Amino acid sequence: MNESALDLLELDPPSPARSSVIWLHGLGADKHDFEGVVPELRLPDDHAIRFVFPNAPMRAVTINMGQTMRAWYDILDLDIRAGEDGDNIRESQGILQGLVAREIEKGIAADRIVVAGFSQGGAIALQTGVRYPERLAGILALSTYLPLSDALSEERSEASLQTPIFMTHGQFDPIIPIQWAIASRQILESA
């Protein structure tokens, strides 16, 4: 286990990593949120997968009465689509792109890197993955939606057309309605 100066947690495999999963947490959580999932996956050691769990920046969140917490972007209204925080969504996209580049510098090919996330983290995984200029191994989006979907047609990368996307959503998610996930899936399929 390694916690770097970049404010992230890394779980390295016993042998040199050949693949990476960069997994973003949801609003108000932190880099330890999905750490316990890794041993539950019971992945064979010879898969040699590094898991990278970054912390979101600390920022005020409007719908939480301006309370400062770990957030990939501000949520301005209960209807997230009513006013999206495009600047911070794109800032977090840049953070995730930088983490992908960091893995590539460590010798992991882009097509061996999965970007993953839950809720807000899943939104950033989708935002980044479909716009990333190289084919990634995959996008894992848990209980989330596609932010800035109006810009997708002009911003999506051709390489992302070959990137597999796995989306799943809790049927009774009290924060992000399943309809947003369904609409996101439809937008992604049409693109």
JSON list of C-alpha atoms in Angstrom, two decimals:
[
{"chain": "A", "resi": 1, "resn": "MET", "atom": "CA", "xyz": [0.00, 0.00, 0.00]},
{"chain": "A", "resi": 2, "resn": "ASN", "atom": "CA", "xyz": [1.34, 3.41, -0.97]},
{"chain": "A", "resi": 3, "resn": "GLU", "atom": "CA", "xyz": [-0.11, 6.86, -0.27]},
{"chain": "A", "resi": 4, "resn": "SER", "atom": "CA", "xyz": [1.67, 9.33, -2.49]},
{"chain": "A", "resi": 5, "resn": "ALA", "atom": "CA", "xyz": [2.11, 13.09, -2.37]},
{"chain": "A", "resi": 6, "resn": "LEU", "atom": "CA", "xyz": [-0.56, 13.28, -5.10]},
{"chain": "A", "resi": 7, "resn": "ASP", "atom": "CA", "xyz": [-3.13, 12.51, -2.36]},
{"chain": "A", "resi": 8, "resn": "LEU", "atom": "CA", "xyz": [-3.96, 9.06, -3.59]},
{"chain": "A", "resi": 9, "resn": "LEU", "atom": "CA", "xyz": [-3.81, 5.51, -2.40]},
{"chain": "A", "resi": 10, "resn": "GLU", "atom": "CA", "xyz": [-2.18, 2.85, -4.55]},
{"chain": "A", "resi": 11, "resn": "LEU", "atom": "CA", "xyz": [-2.55, -0.89, -4.11]},
{"chain": "A", "resi": 12, "resn": "ASP", "atom": "CA", "xyz": [0.22, -2.58, -6.05]},
{"chain": "A", "resi": 13, "resn": "PRO", "atom": "CA", "xyz": [0.14, -6.25, -7.03]},
{"chain": "A", "resi": 14, "resn": "PRO", "atom": "CA", "xyz": [2.85, -8.64, -5.78]},
{"chain": "A", "resi": 15, "resn": "SER", "atom": "CA", "xyz": [4.50, -8.66, -9.22]},
{"chain": "A", "resi": 16, "resn": "PRO", "atom": "CA", "xyz": [5.08, -5.64, -11.48]},
{"chain": "A", "resi": 17, "resn": "ALA", "atom": "CA", "xyz": [1.76, -4.16, -12.62]},
{"chain": "A", "resi": 18, "resn": "ARG", "atom": "CA", "xyz": [0.63, -4.85, -16.17]},
{"chain": "A", "resi": 19, "resn": "SER", "atom": "CA", "xyz": [-2.79, -3.16, -15.83]},
{"chain": "A", "resi": 20, "resn": "SER", "atom": "CA", "xyz": [-4.32, -0.38, -13.75]},
{"chain": "A", "resi": 21, "resn": "VAL", "atom": "CA", "xyz": [-7.72, 0.58, -12.42]},
{"chain": "A", "resi": 22, "resn": "ILE", "atom": "CA", "xyz": [-8.13, 4.23, -11.43]},
{"chain": "A", "resi": 23, "resn": "TRP", "atom": "CA", "xyz": [-11.22, 4.36, -9.19]},
{"chain": "A", "resi": 24, "resn": "LEU", "atom": "CA", "xyz": [-12.87, 7.63, -8.14]},
{"chain": "A", "resi": 25, "resn": "HIS", "atom": "CA", "xyz": [-15.03, 7.90, -5.03]},
{"chain": "A", "resi": 26, "resn": "GLY", "atom": "CA", "xyz": [-18.37, 9.67, -4.65]},
{"chain": "A", "resi": 27, "resn": "LEU", "atom": "CA", "xyz": [-19.29, 12.99, -3.06]},
{"chain": "A", "resi": 28, "resn": "GLY", "atom": "CA", "xyz": [-18.04, 13.37, 0.51]},
{"chain": "A", "resi": 29, "resn": "ALA", "atom": "CA", "xyz": [-16.13, 10.07, 0.54]},
{"chain": "A", "resi": 30, "resn": "ASP", "atom": "CA", "xyz": [-12.37, 9.67, 0.15]},
{"chain": "A", "resi": 31, "resn": "LYS", "atom": "CA", "xyz": [-9.62, 7.57, -1.37]},
{"chain": "A", "resi": 32, "resn": "HIS", "atom": "CA", "xyz": [-10.27, 4.73, 1.10]},
{"chain": "A", "resi": 33, "resn": "ASP", "atom": "CA", "xyz": [-13.93, 4.31, 0.10]},
{"chain": "A", "resi": 34, "resn": "PHE", "atom": "CA", "xyz": [-13.40, 1.39, -2.32]},
{"chain": "A", "resi": 35, "resn": "GLU", "atom": "CA", "xyz": [-10.11, 0.08, -0.93]},
{"chain": "A", "resi": 36, "resn": "GLY", "atom": "CA", "xyz": [-11.93, -2.83, 0.75]},
{"chain": "A", "resi": 37, "resn": "VAL", "atom": "CA", "xyz": [-13.46, -3.94, -2.54]},
{"chain": "A", "resi": 38, "resn": "VAL", "atom": "CA", "xyz": [-10.10, -5.04, -3.97]},
{"chain": "A", "resi": 39, "resn": "PRO", "atom": "CA", "xyz": [-9.58, -8.13, -1.76]},
{"chain": "A", "resi": 40, "resn": "GLU", "atom": "CA", "xyz": [-13.25, -9.05, -2.27]},
{"chain": "A", "resi": 41, "resn": "LEU", "atom": "CA", "xyz": [-12.62, -9.30, -6.02]},
{"chain": "A", "resi": 42, "resn": "ARG", "atom": "CA", "xyz": [-10.30, -12.27, -5.32]},
{"chain": "A", "resi": 43, "resn": "LEU", "atom": "CA", "xyz": [-8.24, -11.51, -8.41]},
{"chain": "A", "resi": 44, "resn": "PRO", "atom": "CA", "xyz": [-5.37, -13.91, -9.08]},
{"chain": "A", "resi": 45, "resn": "ASP", "atom": "CA", "xyz": [-1.96, -12.41, -8.33]},
{"chain": "A", "resi": 46, "resn": "ASP", "atom": "CA", "xyz": [-0.84, -13.09, -11.88]},
{"chain": "A", "resi": 47, "resn": "HIS", "atom": "CA", "xyz": [-3.36, -10.52, -13.17]},
{"chain": "A", "resi": 48, "resn": "ALA", "atom": "CA", "xyz": [-0.88, -7.90, -11.87]},
{"chain": "A", "resi": 49, "resn": "ILE", "atom": "CA", "xyz": [-3.40, -5.04, -11.52]},
{"chain": "A", "resi": 50, "resn": "ARG", "atom": "CA", "xyz": [-2.52, -1.80, -9.73]},
{"chain": "A", "resi": 51, "resn": "PHE", "atom": "CA", "xyz": [-5.48, -0.02, -8.12]},
{"chain": "A", "resi": 52, "resn": "VAL", "atom": "CA", "xyz": [-5.24, 3.76, -7.81]},
{"chain": "A", "resi": 53, "resn": "PHE", "atom": "CA", "xyz": [-7.70, 5.59, -5.55]},
{"chain": "A", "resi": 54, "resn": "PRO", "atom": "CA", "xyz": [-7.35, 9.40, -5.72]},
{"chain": "A", "resi": 55, "resn": "ASN", "atom": "CA", "xyz": [-8.91, 11.93, -3.37]},
{"chain": "A", "resi": 56, "resn": "ALA", "atom": "CA", "xyz": [-11.20, 14.54, -4.88]},
{"chain": "A", "resi": 57, "resn": "PRO", "atom": "CA", "xyz": [-10.32, 18.15, -4.10]},
{"chain": "A", "resi": 58, "resn": "MET", "atom": "CA", "xyz": [-11.92, 19.81, -1.08]},
{"chain": "A", "resi": 59, "resn": "ARG", "atom": "CA", "xyz": [-14.58, 22.27, -2.23]},
{"chain": "A", "resi": 60, "resn": "ALA", "atom": "CA", "xyz": [-17.82, 23.89, -1.10]},
{"chain": "A", "resi": 61, "resn": "VAL", "atom": "CA", "xyz": [-20.93, 22.01, -2.23]},
{"chain": "A", "resi": 62, "resn": "THR", "atom": "CA", "xyz": [-23.90, 24.28, -2.77]},
{"chain": "A", "resi": 63, "resn": "ILE", "atom": "CA", "xyz": [-26.68, 21.73, -2.09]},
{"chain": "A", "resi": 64, "resn": "ASN", "atom": "CA", "xyz": [-24.98, 20.80, 1.19]},
{"chain": "A", "resi": 65, "resn": "MET", "atom": "CA", "xyz": [-25.34, 24.38, 2.46]},
{"chain": "A", "resi": 66, "resn": "GLY", "atom": "CA", "xyz": [-21.91, 25.28, 1.14]},
{"chain": "A", "resi": 67, "resn": "GLN", "atom": "CA", "xyz": [-20.17, 22.76, 3.39]},
{"chain": "A", "resi": 68, "resn": "THR", "atom": "CA", "xyz": [-16.62, 21.97, 2.29]},
{"chain": "A", "resi": 69, "resn": "MET", "atom": "CA", "xyz": [-16.03, 18.32, 1.46]},
{"chain": "A", "resi": 70, "resn": "ARG", "atom": "CA", "xyz": [-14.31, 16.08, -1.03]},
{"chain": "A", "resi": 71, "resn": "ALA", "atom": "CA", "xyz": [-16.10, 16.65, -4.32]},
{"chain": "A", "resi": 72, "resn": "TRP", "atom": "CA", "xyz": [-15.15, 16.24, -7.95]},
{"chain": "A", "resi": 73, "resn": "TYR", "atom": "CA", "xyz": [-17.44, 19.21, -8.72]},
{"chain": "A", "resi": 74, "resn": "ASP", "atom": "CA", "xyz": [-20.08, 21.39, -7.09]},
{"chain": "A", "resi": 75, "resn": "ILE", "atom": "CA", "xyz": [-23.72, 20.35, -7.15]},
{"chain": "A", "resi": 76, "resn": "LEU", "atom": "CA", "xyz": [-25.79, 23.48, -7.55]},
{"chain": "A", "resi": 77, "resn": "ASP", "atom": "CA", "xyz": [-29.30, 21.98, -7.42]},
{"chain": "A", "resi": 78, "resn": "LEU", "atom": "CA", "xyz": [-31.04, 18.69, -6.62]},
{"chain": "A", "resi": 79, "resn": "ASP", "atom": "CA", "xyz": [-31.71, 18.44, -10.35]},
{"chain": "A", "resi": 80, "resn": "ILE", "atom": "CA", "xyz": [-28.06, 18.04, -11.29]},
{"chain": "A", "resi": 81, "resn": "ARG", "atom": "CA", "xyz": [-28.78, 18.78, -14.93]},
{"chain": "A", "resi": 82, "resn": "ALA", "atom": "CA", "xyz": [-30.41, 22.13, -14.07]},
{"chain": "A", "resi": 83, "resn": "GLY", "atom": "CA", "xyz": [-27.03, 23.76, -13.72]},
{"chain": "A", "resi": 84, "resn": "GLU", "atom": "CA", "xyz": [-23.88, 21.72, -14.13]},
{"chain": "A", "resi": 85, "resn": "ASP", "atom": "CA", "xyz": [-20.56, 22.93, -12.72]},
{"chain": "A", "resi": 86, "resn": "GLY", "atom": "CA", "xyz": [-18.74, 22.61, -16.03]},
{"chain": "A", "resi": 87, "resn": "ASP", "atom": "CA", "xyz": [-15.52, 24.28, -14.87]},
{"chain": "A", "resi": 88, "resn": "ASN", "atom": "CA", "xyz": [-14.93, 21.84, -12.00]},
{"chain": "A", "resi": 89, "resn": "ILE", "atom": "CA", "xyz": [-16.15, 18.85, -14.02]},
{"chain": "A", "resi": 90, "resn": "ARG", "atom": "CA", "xyz": [-13.49, 19.70, -16.61]},
{"chain": "A", "resi": 91, "resn": "GLU", "atom": "CA", "xyz": [-10.90, 20.33, -13.87]},
{"chain": "A", "resi": 92, "resn": "SER", "atom": "CA", "xyz": [-11.58, 16.85, -12.48]},
{"chain": "A", "resi": 93, "resn": "GLN", "atom": "CA", "xyz": [-11.45, 15.43, -16.00]},
{"chain": "A", "resi": 94, "resn": "GLY", "atom": "CA", "xyz": [-7.94, 16.92, -16.18]},
{"chain": "A", "resi": 95, "resn": "ILE", "atom": "CA", "xyz": [-7.03, 15.28, -12.87]},
{"chain": "A", "resi": 96, "resn": "LEU", "atom": "CA", "xyz": [-8.15, 11.87, -14.16]},
{"chain": "A", "resi": 97, "resn": "GLN", "atom": "CA", "xyz": [-6.38, 12.38, -17.51]},
{"chain": "A", "resi": 98, "resn": "GLY", "atom": "CA", "xyz": [-3.23, 13.20, -15.55]},
{"chain": "A", "resi": 99, "resn": "LEU", "atom": "CA", "xyz": [-3.58, 9.99, -13.54]},
{"chain": "A", "resi": 100, "resn": "VAL", "atom": "CA", "xyz": [-3.99, 7.99, -16.76]},
{"chain": "A", "resi": 101, "resn": "ALA", "atom": "CA", "xyz": [-0.85, 9.69, -18.14]},
{"chain": "A", "resi": 102, "resn": "ARG", "atom": "CA", "xyz": [0.97, 8.83, -14.90]},
{"chain": "A", "resi": 103, "resn": "GLU", "atom": "CA", "xyz": [0.10, 5.15, -15.34]},
{"chain": "A", "resi": 104, "resn": "ILE", "atom": "CA", "xyz": [1.27, 5.27, -18.96]},
{"chain": "A", "resi": 105, "resn": "GLU", "atom": "CA", "xyz": [4.58, 6.78, -17.78]},
{"chain": "A", "resi": 106, "resn": "LYS", "atom": "CA", "xyz": [4.88, 3.81, -15.39]},
{"chain": "A", "resi": 107, "resn": "GLY", "atom": "CA", "xyz": [4.69, 1.48, -18.38]},
{"chain": "A", "resi": 108, "resn": "ILE", "atom": "CA", "xyz": [0.98, 0.59, -18.47]},
{"chain": "A", "resi": 109, "resn": "ALA", "atom": "CA", "xyz": [-0.51, 0.93, -21.96]},
{"chain": "A", "resi": 110, "resn": "ALA", "atom": "CA", "xyz": [-3.70, 3.02, -22.23]},
{"chain": "A", "resi": 111, "resn": "ASP", "atom": "CA", "xyz": [-5.63, -0.03, -23.42]},
{"chain": "A", "resi": 112, "resn": "ARG", "atom": "CA", "xyz": [-4.73, -1.74, -20.11]},
{"chain": "A", "resi": 113, "resn": "ILE", "atom": "CA", "xyz": [-6.18, 1.08, -17.95]},
{"chain": "A", "resi": 114, "resn": "VAL", "atom": "CA", "xyz": [-9.74, 1.12, -16.62]},
{"chain": "A", "resi": 115, "resn": "VAL", "atom": "CA", "xyz": [-11.22, 4.38, -15.32]},
{"chain": "A", "resi": 116, "resn": "ALA", "atom": "CA", "xyz": [-13.87, 3.67, -12.71]},
{"chain": "A", "resi": 117, "resn": "GLY", "atom": "CA", "xyz": [-16.06, 5.59, -10.34]},
{"chain": "A", "resi": 118, "resn": "PHE", "atom": "CA", "xyz": [-19.10, 5.71, -8.14]},
{"chain": "A", "resi": 119, "resn": "SER", "atom": "CA", "xyz": [-21.70, 8.50, -8.24]},
{"chain": "A", "resi": 120, "resn": "GLN", "atom": "CA", "xyz": [-19.75, 11.75, -8.78]},
{"chain": "A", "resi": 121, "resn": "GLY", "atom": "CA", "xyz": [-16.60, 9.71, -9.41]},
{"chain": "A", "resi": 122, "resn": "GLY", "atom": "CA", "xyz": [-18.48, 7.67, -12.01]},
{"chain": "A", "resi": 123, "resn": "ALA", "atom": "CA", "xyz": [-19.60, 10.87, -13.70]},
{"chain": "A", "resi": 124, "resn": "ILE", "atom": "CA", "xyz": [-15.96, 11.94, -14.02]},
{"chain": "A", "resi": 125, "resn": "ALA", "atom": "CA", "xyz": [-14.96, 8.45, -15.25]},
{"chain": "A", "resi": 126, "resn": "LEU", "atom": "CA", "xyz": [-17.60, 8.71, -18.01]},
{"chain": "A", "resi": 127, "resn": "GLN", "atom": "CA", "xyz": [-16.75, 12.36, -18.78]},
{"chain": "A", "resi": 128, "resn": "THR", "atom": "CA", "xyz": [-13.07, 11.50, -19.15]},
{"chain": "A", "resi": 129, "resn": "GLY", "atom": "CA", "xyz": [-13.26, 8.04, -20.69]},
{"chain": "A", "resi": 130, "resn": "VAL", "atom": "CA", "xyz": [-15.44, 8.99, -23.67]},
{"chain": "A", "resi": 131, "resn": "ARG", "atom": "CA", "xyz": [-13.25, 12.00, -24.39]},
{"chain": "A", "resi": 132, "resn": "TYR", "atom": "CA", "xyz": [-9.86, 10.34, -23.86]},
{"chain": "A", "resi": 133, "resn": "PRO", "atom": "CA", "xyz": [-7.79, 10.40, -27.09]},
{"chain": "A", "resi": 134, "resn": "GLU", "atom": "CA", "xyz": [-6.68, 6.76, -26.79]},
{"chain": "A", "resi": 135, "resn": "ARG", "atom": "CA", "xyz": [-8.66, 3.56, -26.36]},
{"chain": "A", "resi": 136, "resn": "LEU", "atom": "CA", "xyz": [-8.83, 2.63, -22.69]},
{"chain": "A", "resi": 137, "resn": "ALA", "atom": "CA", "xyz": [-9.38, -0.90, -21.37]},
{"chain": "A", "resi": 138, "resn": "GLY", "atom": "CA", "xyz": [-12.77, 0.18, -20.09]},
{"chain": "A", "resi": 139, "resn": "ILE", "atom": "CA", "xyz": [-14.99, 2.56, -18.17]},
{"chain": "A", "resi": 140, "resn": "LEU", "atom": "CA", "xyz": [-16.75, 1.35, -15.01]},
{"chain": "A", "resi": 141, "resn": "ALA", "atom": "CA", "xyz": [-19.62, 3.66, -14.02]},
{"chain": "A", "resi": 142, "resn": "LEU", "atom": "CA", "xyz": [-21.53, 2.82, -10.82]},
{"chain": "A", "resi": 143, "resn": "SER", "atom": "CA", "xyz": [-24.77, 4.62, -9.89]},
{"chain": "A", "resi": 144, "resn": "THR", "atom": "CA", "xyz": [-24.01, 7.64, -12.00]},
{"chain": "A", "resi": 145, "resn": "TYR", "atom": "CA", "xyz": [-24.80, 9.64, -15.14]},
{"chain": "A", "resi": 146, "resn": "LEU", "atom": "CA", "xyz": [-22.97, 11.30, -18.02]},
{"chain": "A", "resi": 147, "resn": "PRO", "atom": "CA", "xyz": [-22.27, 14.98, -17.22]},
{"chain": "A", "resi": 148, "resn": "LEU", "atom": "CA", "xyz": [-22.04, 17.68, -19.89]},
{"chain": "A", "resi": 149, "resn": "SER", "atom": "CA", "xyz": [-23.85, 15.33, -22.26]},
{"chain": "A", "resi": 150, "resn": "ASP", "atom": "CA", "xyz": [-24.84, 18.19, -24.59]},
{"chain": "A", "resi": 151, "resn": "ALA", "atom": "CA", "xyz": [-21.17, 18.56, -25.56]},
{"chain": "A", "resi": 152, "resn": "LEU", "atom": "CA", "xyz": [-20.56, 14.84, -26.15]},
{"chain": "A", "resi": 153, "resn": "SER", "atom": "CA", "xyz": [-21.12, 14.80, -29.90]},
{"chain": "A", "resi": 154, "resn": "GLU", "atom": "CA", "xyz": [-18.44, 17.42, -30.51]},
{"chain": "A", "resi": 155, "resn": "GLU", "atom": "CA", "xyz": [-16.02, 16.31, -27.76]},
{"chain": "A", "resi": 156, "resn": "ARG", "atom": "CA", "xyz": [-16.05, 12.51, -27.84]},
{"chain": "A", "resi": 157, "resn": "SER", "atom": "CA", "xyz": [-12.93, 10.88, -29.14]},
{"chain": "A", "resi": 158, "resn": "GLU", "atom": "CA", "xyz": [-12.98, 8.42, -32.01]},
{"chain": "A", "resi": 159, "resn": "ALA", "atom": "CA", "xyz": [-10.77, 6.09, -29.96]},
{"chain": "A", "resi": 160, "resn": "SER", "atom": "CA", "xyz": [-13.43, 5.92, -27.23]},
{"chain": "A", "resi": 161, "resn": "LEU", "atom": "CA", "xyz": [-15.82, 4.21, -29.65]},
{"chain": "A", "resi": 162, "resn": "GLN", "atom": "CA", "xyz": [-13.78, 1.05, -29.00]},
{"chain": "A", "resi": 163, "resn": "THR", "atom": "CA", "xyz": [-13.68, 1.49, -25.20]},
{"chain": "A", "resi": 164, "resn": "PRO", "atom": "CA", "xyz": [-16.09, -0.87, -23.41]},
{"chain": "A", "resi": 165, "resn": "ILE", "atom": "CA", "xyz": [-18.40, 0.79, -20.87]},
{"chain": "A", "resi": 166, "resn": "PHE", "atom": "CA", "xyz": [-20.01, -1.05, -17.97]},
{"chain": "A", "resi": 167, "resn": "MET", "atom": "CA", "xyz": [-22.73, 0.93, -16.21]},
{"chain": "A", "resi": 168, "resn": "THR", "atom": "CA", "xyz": [-24.82, -0.32, -13.33]},
{"chain": "A", "resi": 169, "resn": "HIS", "atom": "CA", "xyz": [-27.20, 1.53, -11.07]},
{"chain": "A", "resi": 170, "resn": "GLY", "atom": "CA", "xyz": [-29.05, 0.87, -7.84]},
{"chain": "A", "resi": 171, "resn": "GLN", "atom": "CA", "xyz": [-32.76, 0.59, -8.43]},
{"chain": "A", "resi": 172, "resn": "PHE", "atom": "CA", "xyz": [-33.55, 2.67, -5.36]},
{"chain": "A", "resi": 173, "resn": "ASP", "atom": "CA", "xyz": [-30.66, 5.15, -5.42]},
{"chain": "A", "resi": 174, "resn": "PRO", "atom": "CA", "xyz": [-31.94, 8.15, -3.41]},
{"chain": "A", "resi": 175, "resn": "ILE", "atom": "CA", "xyz": [-29.30, 10.55, -4.81]},
{"chain": "A", "resi": 176, "resn": "ILE", "atom": "CA", "xyz": [-29.05, 9.91, -8.55]},
{"chain": "A", "resi": 177, "resn": "PRO", "atom": "CA", "xyz": [-32.33, 8.69, -10.05]},
{"chain": "A", "resi": 178, "resn": "ILE", "atom": "CA", "xyz": [-32.02, 5.63, -12.26]},
{"chain": "A", "resi": 179, "resn": "GLN", "atom": "CA", "xyz": [-33.70, 7.63, -15.05]},
{"chain": "A", "resi": 180, "resn": "TRP", "atom": "CA", "xyz": [-30.53, 9.73, -15.34]},
{"chain": "A", "resi": 181, "resn": "ALA", "atom": "CA", "xyz": [-28.47, 6.57, -15.83]},
{"chain": "A", "resi": 182, "resn": "ILE", "atom": "CA", "xyz": [-30.93, 5.26, -18.44]},
{"chain": "A", "resi": 183, "resn": "ALA", "atom": "CA", "xyz": [-30.86, 8.58, -20.30]},
{"chain": "A", "resi": 184, "resn": "SER", "atom": "CA", "xyz": [-27.04, 8.56, -20.14]},
{"chain": "A", "resi": 185, "resn": "ARG", "atom": "CA", "xyz": [-26.94, 5.06, -21.57]},
{"chain": "A", "resi": 186, "resn": "GLN", "atom": "CA", "xyz": [-29.18, 6.14, -24.43]},
{"chain": "A", "resi": 187, "resn": "ILE", "atom": "CA", "xyz": [-26.98, 9.17, -25.15]},
{"chain": "A", "resi": 188, "resn": "LEU", "atom": "CA", "xyz": [-23.85, 6.98, -25.12]},
{"chain": "A", "resi": 189, "resn": "GLU", "atom": "CA", "xyz": [-25.43, 4.38, -27.40]},
{"chain": "A", "resi": 190, "resn": "SER", "atom": "CA", "xyz": [-26.54, 7.03, -29.88]},
{"chain": "A", "resi": 191, "resn": "ALA", "atom": "CA", "xyz": [-23.03, 8.52, -29.96]}
]
